[in-house]
Amino acid sequence: MSILFRGRQVLTLVALALPAVLQAQSLPAGLSYSTYDWEARRKPMTLTTTEAQNPALILRELRVEEYALDAKRELHLYSLDHHIVRVNTSEGIERYNKIYLPVQDGGKVLSLKARTISPRGEVVEIDAANMKELKDQDGGRGFKIFAVEGLEKGSEIEYLFTRERPANYFGRNYMQDEVPARDVTFELITPEFFTFEARRYPSSTSVVLRDTVQNEKRIVRLALHDVPAAREETFANIKAERQRVEYKMAYSQARGRERLFTWADASQFLYRRVYGWTKDEQKAVDKLLKQMALPATNQVVAAEQYIKKNFRPDDSAGEDLAHVITTRTGSEVGMARLYAAIFNRLNITHELVVTSDRTDAAFDKEFDSWNYLDHFVFFFPSTKQWLAPGRPDYRMPLIPAEWTANEALFVRTVKLGSTETAIGSTGFIPTLAADQSPSDLDIAVQFAPNLDKSTVTIRETLGGYHAQQIQPFYGLIPDEKRTEVLQELIKSNVPDATFQQIKATNIETGLNPLEKPFIVDATVESVALLDRAGPKYLFKVGTLLGPQSELYQADERQYDVENDFNRRYNRTITFELPAGYQVRNLNDLNVDISAGPTDKGPEYLFKSSYEQQGQKVIVTIREYYRQIRWPKKDFEAFRGVVNAAANFNKVVLVLEKKG
């Protein structure tokens, strides 16, 4: 459900007993599946040899969403879910010994029953007393949960539940899980006078699902067979890649051929919600502006700093500005309304932008489902900068990477005479260039005279999204823990480091990591970098890069590559060879692997080389990833770059006496 109807949800699990009345209700008569039930007596299903090799297998998954009018002509949404899961191993039992059932906002479970069937055909009904409910702390979406006891290898778990909830005109249903499925079916049923559109994802171009009309009802149905497990893969967003159906109400007989819930409609809705301030709210904003005492220049930056240092996002806090300003807390919508009011009062030209998290579902501008309207951003056309009002850990122009490289809805306020309104259009939120998110190392190694240890000086520079992972939170770390945190960073490059000194620069809260990167300087001693092998010494120079991602998967690649953000790694390693020694295998330092050549050079690169000046050796390493997405058909080229870094991590130089 989009942010138009709820705030960001943070689960706090609170166990509550299910109401005893649960089993007394059922779907209303007249619904297509009102009399649906599981088979009263049946034996365990027969598996193929391949199916039996899986830890668990979904034998049947049926989900039906049906819209229906009640006696008052009010629209309701009813759903039925029927699942049968086979567990073949201990791992499968561990996965399914608790069943979580989603409960949408404002809805209720009408009926729920569950049972297990042993390999011998013994049926055990699960006692409703063992079923518990987990809810959000803000009373929003929660889960019903029940424990499944007495499972053994070869058992089947079967559960059937129905729900009622307020009609939502947009929906999403996943058709793929982390375990394989034999049969997965989704049905969307509506009165004939409503037309819902549905599309199947993922695909380079989404597939439109057609409806049929039966008994004055429209039915959209998708049945999949032998659905493979959605395996976790490095450099992929499995949730966004899972097969799913998106749907929305598109037409109503009462409105004829006029399309409903368009992007233009969403723009007007957002404009009214974000920019529709009451007189009391405007007075509260004017009073706040006096307290803020913003400078005449750089007002957007100053306003963001003030709000993010003095206000706290809280989705249970609401969006009334008088209340937000008094309590210094507000929901994501509330924070967006506050910023918009301030920009309006200061006559700062801006656009409201709403997008999705592409790791959940990439925004599809071709399908006007408001399900994609999840997160608020402000765009300033004059500076081409971005601001995330609900994220106090970010400073403009940085916004969460998962909102970038993504389409979005842009809402611009315009004046038509004396009337102010909004114009909306879809557009693209670009992400940062690779050089804007550096993770750089400048390392110097000095060997002790008797070659029993090394002194290493390191400067690590983290900027952009690399800095975002630590810089906004460093000031919140207790003083006594800060040194430990910094040492852990350095130990990724020198695992056995004994610290002589360490310090961090640009540690204040609220810094822009594009202008002031997070820098760590350290001097350490190590005995593990250099090993003796008879008359020779082995220098583990590659270790200084720190742990590297590896792509050595044996299975065929499932998904296209998708990076979190573009990034760069520049490293320089300098060391002085002991007098009378030389390196046998300096050429092992020469690596040049790239992918995706363009006019501006490769999209991905790992290149290392060395220069020798007498006994001094300077190793230079460049690695970058300049493109978020990469097709799986060219996966080998991308893998070559990633593995080049991993292989360099294993490089060991052989130091021997000159002959």
PDB file of N, CA, C and O in Angstrom, residues 254-323:
ATOM      1  N   ALA A 254     -20.001   4.002 -14.610  1.00  0.00           N
ATOM      2  CA  ALA A 254     -20.616   5.298 -14.332  1.00  0.00           C
ATOM      3  C   ALA A 254     -19.808   6.453 -14.909  1.00  0.00           C
ATOM      4  O   ALA A 254     -20.351   7.534 -15.157  1.00  0.00           O
ATOM      5  N   ARG A 255     -18.502   6.243 -15.126  1.00  0.00           N
ATOM      6  CA  ARG A 255     -17.636   7.313 -15.645  1.00  0.00           C
ATOM      7  C   ARG A 255     -17.304   7.122 -17.118  1.00  0.00           C
ATOM      8  O   ARG A 255     -16.485   7.861 -17.671  1.00  0.00           O
ATOM      9  N   GLY A 256     -17.888   6.105 -17.722  1.00  0.00           N
ATOM     10  CA  GLY A 256     -17.694   5.885 -19.151  1.00  0.00           C
ATOM     11  C   GLY A 256     -16.250   5.558 -19.493  1.00  0.00           C
ATOM     12  O   GLY A 256     -15.621   4.732 -18.855  1.00  0.00           O
ATOM     13  N   ARG A 257     -15.718   6.231 -20.509  1.00  0.00           N
ATOM     14  CA  ARG A 257     -14.359   5.958 -20.995  1.00  0.00           C
ATOM     15  C   ARG A 257     -13.303   6.809 -20.301  1.00  0.00           C
ATOM     16  O   ARG A 257     -12.144   6.826 -20.709  1.00  0.00           O
ATOM     17  N   GLU A 258     -13.727   7.511 -19.278  1.00  0.00           N
ATOM     18  CA  GLU A 258     -12.767   8.325 -18.529  1.00  0.00           C
ATOM     19  C   GLU A 258     -11.913   7.422 -17.634  1.00  0.00           C
ATOM     20  O   GLU A 258     -12.433   6.699 -16.787  1.00  0.00           O
ATOM     21  N   ARG A 259     -10.604   7.479 -17.826  1.00  0.00           N
ATOM     22  CA  ARG A 259      -9.706   6.640 -17.038  1.00  0.00           C
ATOM     23  C   ARG A 259      -9.618   7.176 -15.609  1.00  0.00           C
ATOM     24  O   ARG A 259      -9.542   8.389 -15.386  1.00  0.00           O
ATOM     25  N   LEU A 260      -9.613   6.249 -14.666  1.00  0.00           N
ATOM     26  CA  LEU A 260      -9.590   6.611 -13.257  1.00  0.00           C
ATOM     27  C   LEU A 260      -8.181   6.505 -12.680  1.00  0.00           C
ATOM     28  O   LEU A 260      -7.356   5.721 -13.153  1.00  0.00           O
ATOM     29  N   PHE A 261      -7.943   7.273 -11.641  1.00  0.00           N
ATOM     30  CA  PHE A 261      -6.691   7.195 -10.881  1.00  0.00           C
ATOM     31  C   PHE A 261      -5.471   7.299 -11.795  1.00  0.00           C
ATOM     32  O   PHE A 261      -4.558   6.471 -11.757  1.00  0.00           O
ATOM     33  N   THR A 262      -5.461   8.321 -12.617  1.00  0.00           N
ATOM     34  CA  THR A 262      -4.331   8.555 -13.510  1.00  0.00           C
ATOM     35  C   THR A 262      -3.214   9.258 -12.752  1.00  0.00           C
ATOM     36  O   THR A 262      -3.364   9.665 -11.595  1.00  0.00           O
ATOM     37  N   TRP A 263      -2.075   9.430 -13.424  1.00  0.00           N
ATOM     38  CA  TRP A 263      -0.990  10.194 -12.807  1.00  0.00           C
ATOM     39  C   TRP A 263      -1.438  11.635 -12.573  1.00  0.00           C
ATOM     40  O   TRP A 263      -1.042  12.269 -11.586  1.00  0.00           O
ATOM     41  N   ALA A 264      -2.287  12.175 -13.481  1.00  0.00           N
ATOM     42  CA  ALA A 264      -2.800  13.535 -13.282  1.00  0.00           C
ATOM     43  C   ALA A 264      -3.672  13.599 -12.031  1.00  0.00           C
ATOM     44  O   ALA A 264      -3.588  14.559 -11.254  1.00  0.00           O
ATOM     45  N   ASP A 265      -4.489  12.572 -11.835  1.00  0.00           N
ATOM     46  CA  ASP A 265      -5.317  12.522 -10.623  1.00  0.00           C
ATOM     47  C   ASP A 265      -4.440  12.440  -9.376  1.00  0.00           C
ATOM     48  O   ASP A 265      -4.710  13.094  -8.363  1.00  0.00           O
ATOM     49  N   ALA A 266      -3.405  11.617  -9.456  1.00  0.00           N
ATOM     50  CA  ALA A 266      -2.497  11.479  -8.315  1.00  0.00           C
ATOM     51  C   ALA A 266      -1.818  12.809  -8.004  1.00  0.00           C
ATOM     52  O   ALA A 266      -1.631  13.173  -6.833  1.00  0.00           O
ATOM     53  N   SER A 267      -1.466  13.555  -9.043  1.00  0.00           N
ATOM     54  CA  SER A 267      -0.813  14.849  -8.842  1.00  0.00           C
ATOM     55  C   SER A 267      -1.731  15.812  -8.105  1.00  0.00           C
ATOM     56  O   SER A 267      -1.300  16.534  -7.192  1.00  0.00           O
ATOM     57  N   GLN A 268      -3.003  15.829  -8.508  1.00  0.00           N
ATOM     58  CA  GLN A 268      -3.959  16.704  -7.831  1.00  0.00           C
ATOM     59  C   GLN A 268      -4.178  16.258  -6.384  1.00  0.00           C
ATOM     60  O   GLN A 268      -4.281  17.085  -5.472  1.00  0.00           O
ATOM     61  N   PHE A 269      -4.269  14.944  -6.182  1.00  0.00           N
ATOM     62  CA  PHE A 269      -4.444  14.409  -4.829  1.00  0.00           C
ATOM     63  C   PHE A 269      -3.271  14.800  -3.946  1.00  0.00           C
ATOM     64  O   PHE A 269      -3.444  15.255  -2.806  1.00  0.00           O
ATOM     65  N   LEU A 270      -2.062  14.625  -4.450  1.00  0.00           N
ATOM     66  CA  LEU A 270      -0.862  14.963  -3.685  1.00  0.00           C
ATOM     67  C   LEU A 270      -0.794  16.462  -3.408  1.00  0.00           C
ATOM     68  O   LEU A 270      -0.416  16.893  -2.314  1.00  0.00           O
ATOM     69  N   TYR A 271      -1.145  17.245  -4.410  1.00  0.00           N
ATOM     70  CA  TYR A 271      -1.118  18.705  -4.236  1.00  0.00           C
ATOM     71  C   TYR A 271      -2.057  19.113  -3.116  1.00  0.00           C
ATOM     72  O   TYR A 271      -1.688  19.906  -2.235  1.00  0.00           O
ATOM     73  N   ARG A 272      -3.265  18.596  -3.131  1.00  0.00           N
ATOM     74  CA  ARG A 272      -4.230  18.966  -2.090  1.00  0.00           C
ATOM     75  C   ARG A 272      -3.768  18.501  -0.714  1.00  0.00           C
ATOM     76  O   ARG A 272      -3.930  19.210   0.281  1.00  0.00           O
ATOM     77  N   ARG A 273      -3.160  17.321  -0.683  1.00  0.00           N
ATOM     78  CA  ARG A 273      -2.762  16.774   0.615  1.00  0.00           C
ATOM     79  C   ARG A 273      -1.538  17.479   1.180  1.00  0.00           C
ATOM     80  O   ARG A 273      -1.462  17.747   2.382  1.00  0.00           O
ATOM     81  N   VAL A 274      -0.566  17.761   0.334  1.00  0.00           N
ATOM     82  CA  VAL A 274       0.696  18.339   0.810  1.00  0.00           C
ATOM     83  C   VAL A 274       0.613  19.864   0.924  1.00  0.00           C
ATOM     84  O   VAL A 274       1.161  20.457   1.860  1.00  0.00           O
ATOM     85  N   TYR A 275      -0.080  20.491  -0.022  1.00  0.00           N
ATOM     86  CA  TYR A 275      -0.092  21.956  -0.065  1.00  0.00           C
ATOM     87  C   TYR A 275      -1.399  22.561   0.454  1.00  0.00           C
ATOM     88  O   TYR A 275      -1.562  23.784   0.410  1.00  0.00           O
ATOM     89  N   GLY A 276      -2.297  21.744   0.966  1.00  0.00           N
ATOM     90  CA  GLY A 276      -3.565  22.256   1.468  1.00  0.00           C
ATOM     91  C   GLY A 276      -3.500  22.586   2.941  1.00  0.00           C
ATOM     92  O   GLY A 276      -3.971  21.822   3.786  1.00  0.00           O
ATOM     93  N   TRP A 277      -2.911  23.735   3.280  1.00  0.00           N
ATOM     94  CA  TRP A 277      -2.720  24.097   4.679  1.00  0.00           C
ATOM     95  C   TRP A 277      -3.894  24.926   5.192  1.00  0.00           C
ATOM     96  O   TRP A 277      -4.439  25.780   4.492  1.00  0.00           O
ATOM     97  N   THR A 278      -4.245  24.699   6.423  1.00  0.00           N
ATOM     98  CA  THR A 278      -5.259  25.531   7.071  1.00  0.00           C
ATOM     99  C   THR A 278      -4.610  26.834   7.542  1.00  0.00           C
ATOM    100  O   THR A 278      -3.378  26.968   7.572  1.00  0.00           O
ATOM    101  N   LYS A 279      -5.438  27.794   7.949  1.00  0.00           N
ATOM    102  CA  LYS A 279      -4.904  29.060   8.462  1.00  0.00           C
ATOM    103  C   LYS A 279      -4.088  28.840   9.734  1.00  0.00           C
ATOM    104  O   LYS A 279      -3.051  29.480   9.945  1.00  0.00           O
ATOM    105  N   ASP A 280      -4.549  27.926  10.574  1.00  0.00           N
ATOM    106  CA  ASP A 280      -3.798  27.642  11.802  1.00  0.00           C
ATOM    107  C   ASP A 280      -2.435  27.035  11.476  1.00  0.00           C
ATOM    108  O   ASP A 280      -1.433  27.346  12.150  1.00  0.00           O
ATOM    109  N   GLU A 281      -2.392  26.180  10.472  1.00  0.00           N
ATOM    110  CA  GLU A 281      -1.112  25.589  10.077  1.00  0.00           C
ATOM    111  C   GLU A 281      -0.177  26.653   9.536  1.00  0.00           C
ATOM    112  O   GLU A 281       1.031  26.674   9.849  1.00  0.00           O
ATOM    113  N   GLN A 282      -0.684  27.558   8.735  1.00  0.00           N
ATOM    114  CA  GLN A 282       0.153  28.621   8.180  1.00  0.00           C
ATOM    115  C   GLN A 282       0.692  29.542   9.275  1.00  0.00           C
ATOM    116  O   GLN A 282       1.852  29.977   9.226  1.00  0.00           O
ATOM    117  N   LYS A 283      -0.127  29.818  10.274  1.00  0.00           N
ATOM    118  CA  LYS A 283       0.343  30.633  11.404  1.00  0.00           C
ATOM    119  C   LYS A 283       1.460  29.921  12.152  1.00  0.00           C
ATOM    120  O   LYS A 283       2.453  30.550  12.563  1.00  0.00           O
ATOM    121  N   ALA A 284       1.306  28.618  12.330  1.00  0.00           N
ATOM    122  CA  ALA A 284       2.335  27.846  13.029  1.00  0.00           C
ATOM    123  C   ALA A 284       3.642  27.849  12.244  1.00  0.00           C
ATOM    124  O   ALA A 284       4.735  27.948  12.828  1.00  0.00           O
ATOM    125  N   VAL A 285       3.549  27.775  10.915  1.00  0.00           N
ATOM    126  CA  VAL A 285       4.752  27.796  10.077  1.00  0.00           C
ATOM    127  C   VAL A 285       5.425  29.164  10.149  1.00  0.00           C
ATOM    128  O   VAL A 285       6.663  29.267  10.245  1.00  0.00           O
ATOM    129  N   ASP A 286       4.643  30.224  10.109  1.00  0.00           N
ATOM    130  CA  ASP A 286       5.223  31.572  10.197  1.00  0.00           C
ATOM    131  C   ASP A 286       5.957  31.763  11.529  1.00  0.00           C
ATOM    132  O   ASP A 286       7.041  32.359  11.584  1.00  0.00           O
ATOM    133  N   LYS A 287       5.370  31.261  12.583  1.00  0.00           N
ATOM    134  CA  LYS A 287       6.013  31.355  13.895  1.00  0.00           C
ATOM    135  C   LYS A 287       7.310  30.550  13.913  1.00  0.00           C
ATOM    136  O   LYS A 287       8.333  31.003  14.462  1.00  0.00           O
ATOM    137  N   LEU A 288       7.284  29.367  13.303  1.00  0.00           N
ATOM    138  CA  LEU A 288       8.490  28.532  13.246  1.00  0.00           C
ATOM    139  C   LEU A 288       9.589  29.229  12.448  1.00  0.00           C
ATOM    140  O   LEU A 288      10.764  29.203  12.845  1.00  0.00           O
ATOM    141  N   LEU A 289       9.235  29.855  11.345  1.00  0.00           N
ATOM    142  CA  LEU A 289      10.238  30.534  10.520  1.00  0.00           C
ATOM    143  C   LEU A 289      10.945  31.639  11.294  1.00  0.00           C
ATOM    144  O   LEU A 289      12.147  31.860  11.114  1.00  0.00           O
ATOM    145  N   LYS A 290      10.224  32.318  12.155  1.00  0.00           N
ATOM    146  CA  LYS A 290      10.873  33.336  12.985  1.00  0.00           C
ATOM    147  C   LYS A 290      11.889  32.702  13.919  1.00  0.00           C
ATOM    148  O   LYS A 290      12.976  33.249  14.143  1.00  0.00           O
ATOM    149  N   GLN A 291      11.533  31.536  14.472  1.00  0.00           N
ATOM    150  CA  GLN A 291      12.465  30.832  15.361  1.00  0.00           C
ATOM    151  C   GLN A 291      13.688  30.327  14.591  1.00  0.00           C
ATOM    152  O   GLN A 291      14.807  30.336  15.115  1.00  0.00           O
ATOM    153  N   MET A 292      13.477  29.920  13.358  1.00  0.00           N
ATOM    154  CA  MET A 292      14.573  29.356  12.569  1.00  0.00           C
ATOM    155  C   MET A 292      15.599  30.415  12.187  1.00  0.00           C
ATOM    156  O   MET A 292      16.796  30.110  12.071  1.00  0.00           O
ATOM    157  N   ALA A 293      15.143  31.636  11.958  1.00  0.00           N
ATOM    158  CA  ALA A 293      16.042  32.753  11.617  1.00  0.00           C
ATOM    159  C   ALA A 293      17.011  32.363  10.503  1.00  0.00           C
ATOM    160  O   ALA A 293      18.240  32.411  10.656  1.00  0.00           O
ATOM    161  N   LEU A 294      16.453  31.961   9.373  1.00  0.00           N
ATOM    162  CA  LEU A 294      17.265  31.489   8.258  1.00  0.00           C
ATOM    163  C   LEU A 294      18.063  32.624   7.634  1.00  0.00           C
ATOM    164  O   LEU A 294      17.608  33.777   7.595  1.00  0.00           O
ATOM    165  N   PRO A 295      19.254  32.318   7.120  1.00  0.00           N
ATOM    166  CA  PRO A 295      20.056  33.351   6.452  1.00  0.00           C
ATOM    167  C   PRO A 295      19.425  33.741   5.118  1.00  0.00           C
ATOM    168  O   PRO A 295      18.526  33.071   4.611  1.00  0.00           O
ATOM    169  N   ALA A 296      19.918  34.813   4.535  1.00  0.00           N
ATOM    170  CA  ALA A 296      19.372  35.292   3.262  1.00  0.00           C
ATOM    171  C   ALA A 296      19.786  34.404   2.096  1.00  0.00           C
ATOM    172  O   ALA A 296      19.118  34.375   1.061  1.00  0.00           O
ATOM    173  N   THR A 297      20.892  33.697   2.257  1.00  0.00           N
ATOM    174  CA  THR A 297      21.375  32.802   1.195  1.00  0.00           C
ATOM    175  C   THR A 297      21.366  31.358   1.703  1.00  0.00           C
ATOM    176  O   THR A 297      21.336  31.097   2.907  1.00  0.00           O
ATOM    177  N   ASN A 298      21.397  30.434   0.738  1.00  0.00           N
ATOM    178  CA  ASN A 298      21.406  28.998   1.063  1.00  0.00           C
ATOM    179  C   ASN A 298      20.289  28.618   2.035  1.00  0.00           C
ATOM    180  O   ASN A 298      20.494  27.863   2.993  1.00  0.00           O
ATOM    181  N   GLN A 299      19.099  29.146   1.768  1.00  0.00           N
ATOM    182  CA  GLN A 299      18.002  28.931   2.699  1.00  0.00           C
ATOM    183  C   GLN A 299      17.529  27.475   2.725  1.00  0.00           C
ATOM    184  O   GLN A 299      17.107  26.983   3.779  1.00  0.00           O
ATOM    185  N   VAL A 300      17.598  26.787   1.590  1.00  0.00           N
ATOM    186  CA  VAL A 300      17.151  25.388   1.564  1.00  0.00           C
ATOM    187  C   VAL A 300      18.058  24.537   2.439  1.00  0.00           C
ATOM    188  O   VAL A 300      17.586  23.719   3.245  1.00  0.00           O
ATOM    189  N   VAL A 301      19.355  24.736   2.295  1.00  0.00           N
ATOM    190  CA  VAL A 301      20.310  23.977   3.102  1.00  0.00           C
ATOM    191  C   VAL A 301      20.110  24.276   4.585  1.00  0.00           C
ATOM    192  O   VAL A 301      20.083  23.367   5.426  1.00  0.00           O
ATOM    193  N   ALA A 302      19.953  25.545   4.905  1.00  0.00           N
ATOM    194  CA  ALA A 302      19.777  25.932   6.310  1.00  0.00           C
ATOM    195  C   ALA A 302      18.470  25.390   6.876  1.00  0.00           C
ATOM    196  O   ALA A 302      18.418  24.938   8.030  1.00  0.00           O
ATOM    197  N   ALA A 303      17.412  25.428   6.075  1.00  0.00           N
ATOM    198  CA  ALA A 303      16.122  24.906   6.542  1.00  0.00           C
ATOM    199  C   ALA A 303      16.206  23.408   6.791  1.00  0.00           C
ATOM    200  O   ALA A 303      15.687  22.898   7.800  1.00  0.00           O
ATOM    201  N   GLU A 304      16.870  22.697   5.883  1.00  0.00           N
ATOM    202  CA  GLU A 304      17.009  21.251   6.073  1.00  0.00           C
ATOM    203  C   GLU A 304      17.802  20.941   7.334  1.00  0.00           C
ATOM    204  O   GLU A 304      17.422  20.060   8.118  1.00  0.00           O
ATOM    205  N   GLN A 305      18.877  21.666   7.557  1.00  0.00           N
ATOM    206  CA  GLN A 305      19.689  21.422   8.750  1.00  0.00           C
ATOM    207  C   GLN A 305      18.869  21.662  10.019  1.00  0.00           C
ATOM    208  O   GLN A 305      18.914  20.865  10.967  1.00  0.00           O
ATOM    209  N   TYR A 306      18.125  22.736  10.036  1.00  0.00           N
ATOM    210  CA  TYR A 306      17.343  23.053  11.232  1.00  0.00           C
ATOM    211  C   TYR A 306      16.293  21.985  11.494  1.00  0.00           C
ATOM    212  O   TYR A 306      16.169  21.485  12.621  1.00  0.00           O
ATOM    213  N   ILE A 307      15.539  21.633  10.476  1.00  0.00           N
ATOM    214  CA  ILE A 307      14.440  20.674  10.669  1.00  0.00           C
ATOM    215  C   ILE A 307      14.980  19.303  11.051  1.00  0.00           C
ATOM    216  O   ILE A 307      14.468  18.645  11.974  1.00  0.00           O
ATOM    217  N   LYS A 308      16.032  18.861  10.383  1.00  0.00           N
ATOM    218  CA  LYS A 308      16.522  17.512  10.640  1.00  0.00           C
ATOM    219  C   LYS A 308      17.284  17.405  11.963  1.00  0.00           C
ATOM    220  O   LYS A 308      17.467  16.300  12.470  1.00  0.00           O
ATOM    221  N   LYS A 309      17.685  18.540  12.515  1.00  0.00           N
ATOM    222  CA  LYS A 309      18.309  18.515  13.836  1.00  0.00           C
ATOM    223  C   LYS A 309      17.292  18.684  14.956  1.00  0.00           C
ATOM    224  O   LYS A 309      17.560  18.302  16.100  1.00  0.00           O
ATOM    225  N   ASN A 310      16.121  19.235  14.621  1.00  0.00           N
ATOM    226  CA  ASN A 310      15.159  19.562  15.669  1.00  0.00           C
ATOM    227  C   ASN A 310      13.840  18.802  15.581  1.00  0.00           C
ATOM    228  O   ASN A 310      13.039  18.848  16.515  1.00  0.00           O
ATOM    229  N   PHE A 311      13.612  18.113  14.475  1.00  0.00           N
ATOM    230  CA  PHE A 311      12.373  17.362  14.288  1.00  0.00           C
ATOM    231  C   PHE A 311      12.682  15.882  14.105  1.00  0.00           C
ATOM    232  O   PHE A 311      13.749  15.514  13.585  1.00  0.00           O
ATOM    233  N   ARG A 312      11.730  15.054  14.513  1.00  0.00           N
ATOM    234  CA  ARG A 312      11.932  13.604  14.431  1.00  0.00           C
ATOM    235  C   ARG A 312      10.785  12.966  13.654  1.00  0.00           C
ATOM    236  O   ARG A 312       9.619  13.108  14.020  1.00  0.00           O
ATOM    237  N   PRO A 313      11.090  12.237  12.569  1.00  0.00           N
ATOM    238  CA  PRO A 313      10.035  11.521  11.840  1.00  0.00           C
ATOM    239  C   PRO A 313       9.444  10.407  12.702  1.00  0.00           C
ATOM    240  O   PRO A 313      10.167   9.675  13.377  1.00  0.00           O
ATOM    241  N   ASP A 314       8.133  10.315  12.688  1.00  0.00           N
ATOM    242  CA  ASP A 314       7.429   9.277  13.438  1.00  0.00           C
ATOM    243  C   ASP A 314       6.086   9.084  12.750  1.00  0.00           C
ATOM    244  O   ASP A 314       5.233   9.976  12.766  1.00  0.00           O
ATOM    245  N   ASP A 315       5.896   7.921  12.135  1.00  0.00           N
ATOM    246  CA  ASP A 315       4.708   7.718  11.323  1.00  0.00           C
ATOM    247  C   ASP A 315       3.424   7.683  12.130  1.00  0.00           C
ATOM    248  O   ASP A 315       2.332   7.777  11.567  1.00  0.00           O
ATOM    249  N   SER A 316       3.544   7.536  13.437  1.00  0.00           N
ATOM    250  CA  SER A 316       2.333   7.570  14.258  1.00  0.00           C
ATOM    251  C   SER A 316       1.978   8.993  14.687  1.00  0.00           C
ATOM    252  O   SER A 316       0.974   9.215  15.353  1.00  0.00           O
ATOM    253  N   ALA A 317       2.802   9.967  14.289  1.00  0.00           N
ATOM    254  CA  ALA A 317       2.633  11.340  14.773  1.00  0.00           C
ATOM    255  C   ALA A 317       1.645  12.160  13.951  1.00  0.00           C
ATOM    256  O   ALA A 317       1.243  13.229  14.370  1.00  0.00           O
ATOM    257  N   GLY A 318       1.285  11.710  12.771  1.00  0.00           N
ATOM    258  CA  GLY A 318       0.314  12.433  11.968  1.00  0.00           C
ATOM    259  C   GLY A 318       0.941  13.495  11.103  1.00  0.00           C
ATOM    260  O   GLY A 318       2.167  13.601  10.973  1.00  0.00           O
ATOM    261  N   GLU A 319       0.073  14.337  10.488  1.00  0.00           N
ATOM    262  CA  GLU A 319       0.556  15.283   9.492  1.00  0.00           C
ATOM    263  C   GLU A 319       0.016  16.698   9.670  1.00  0.00           C
ATOM    264  O   GLU A 319       0.315  17.572   8.859  1.00  0.00           O
ATOM    265  N   ASP A 320      -0.796  16.956  10.709  1.00  0.00           N
ATOM    266  CA  ASP A 320      -1.254  18.310  10.981  1.00  0.00           C
ATOM    267  C   ASP A 320      -0.061  19.165  11.409  1.00  0.00           C
ATOM    268  O   ASP A 320       0.643  18.848  12.378  1.00  0.00           O
ATOM    269  N   LEU A 321       0.188  20.250  10.689  1.00  0.00           N
ATOM    270  CA  LEU A 321       1.418  21.017  10.908  1.00  0.00           C
ATOM    271  C   LEU A 321       1.464  21.690  12.274  1.00  0.00           C
ATOM    272  O   LEU A 321       2.546  21.828  12.860  1.00  0.00           O
ATOM    273  N   ALA A 322       0.325  22.119  12.782  1.00  0.00           N
ATOM    274  CA  ALA A 322       0.337  22.716  14.115  1.00  0.00           C
ATOM    275  C   ALA A 322       0.822  21.703  15.141  1.00  0.00           C
ATOM    276  O   ALA A 322       1.628  22.016  16.030  1.00  0.00           O
ATOM    277  N   HIS A 323       0.366  20.471  14.988  1.00  0.00           N
ATOM    278  CA  HIS A 323       0.783  19.415  15.906  1.00  0.00           C
ATOM    279  C   HIS A 323       2.240  19.017  15.654  1.00  0.00           C
ATOM    280  O   HIS A 323       3.010  18.809  16.603  1.00  0.00           O
TER     281      HIS A 323
END
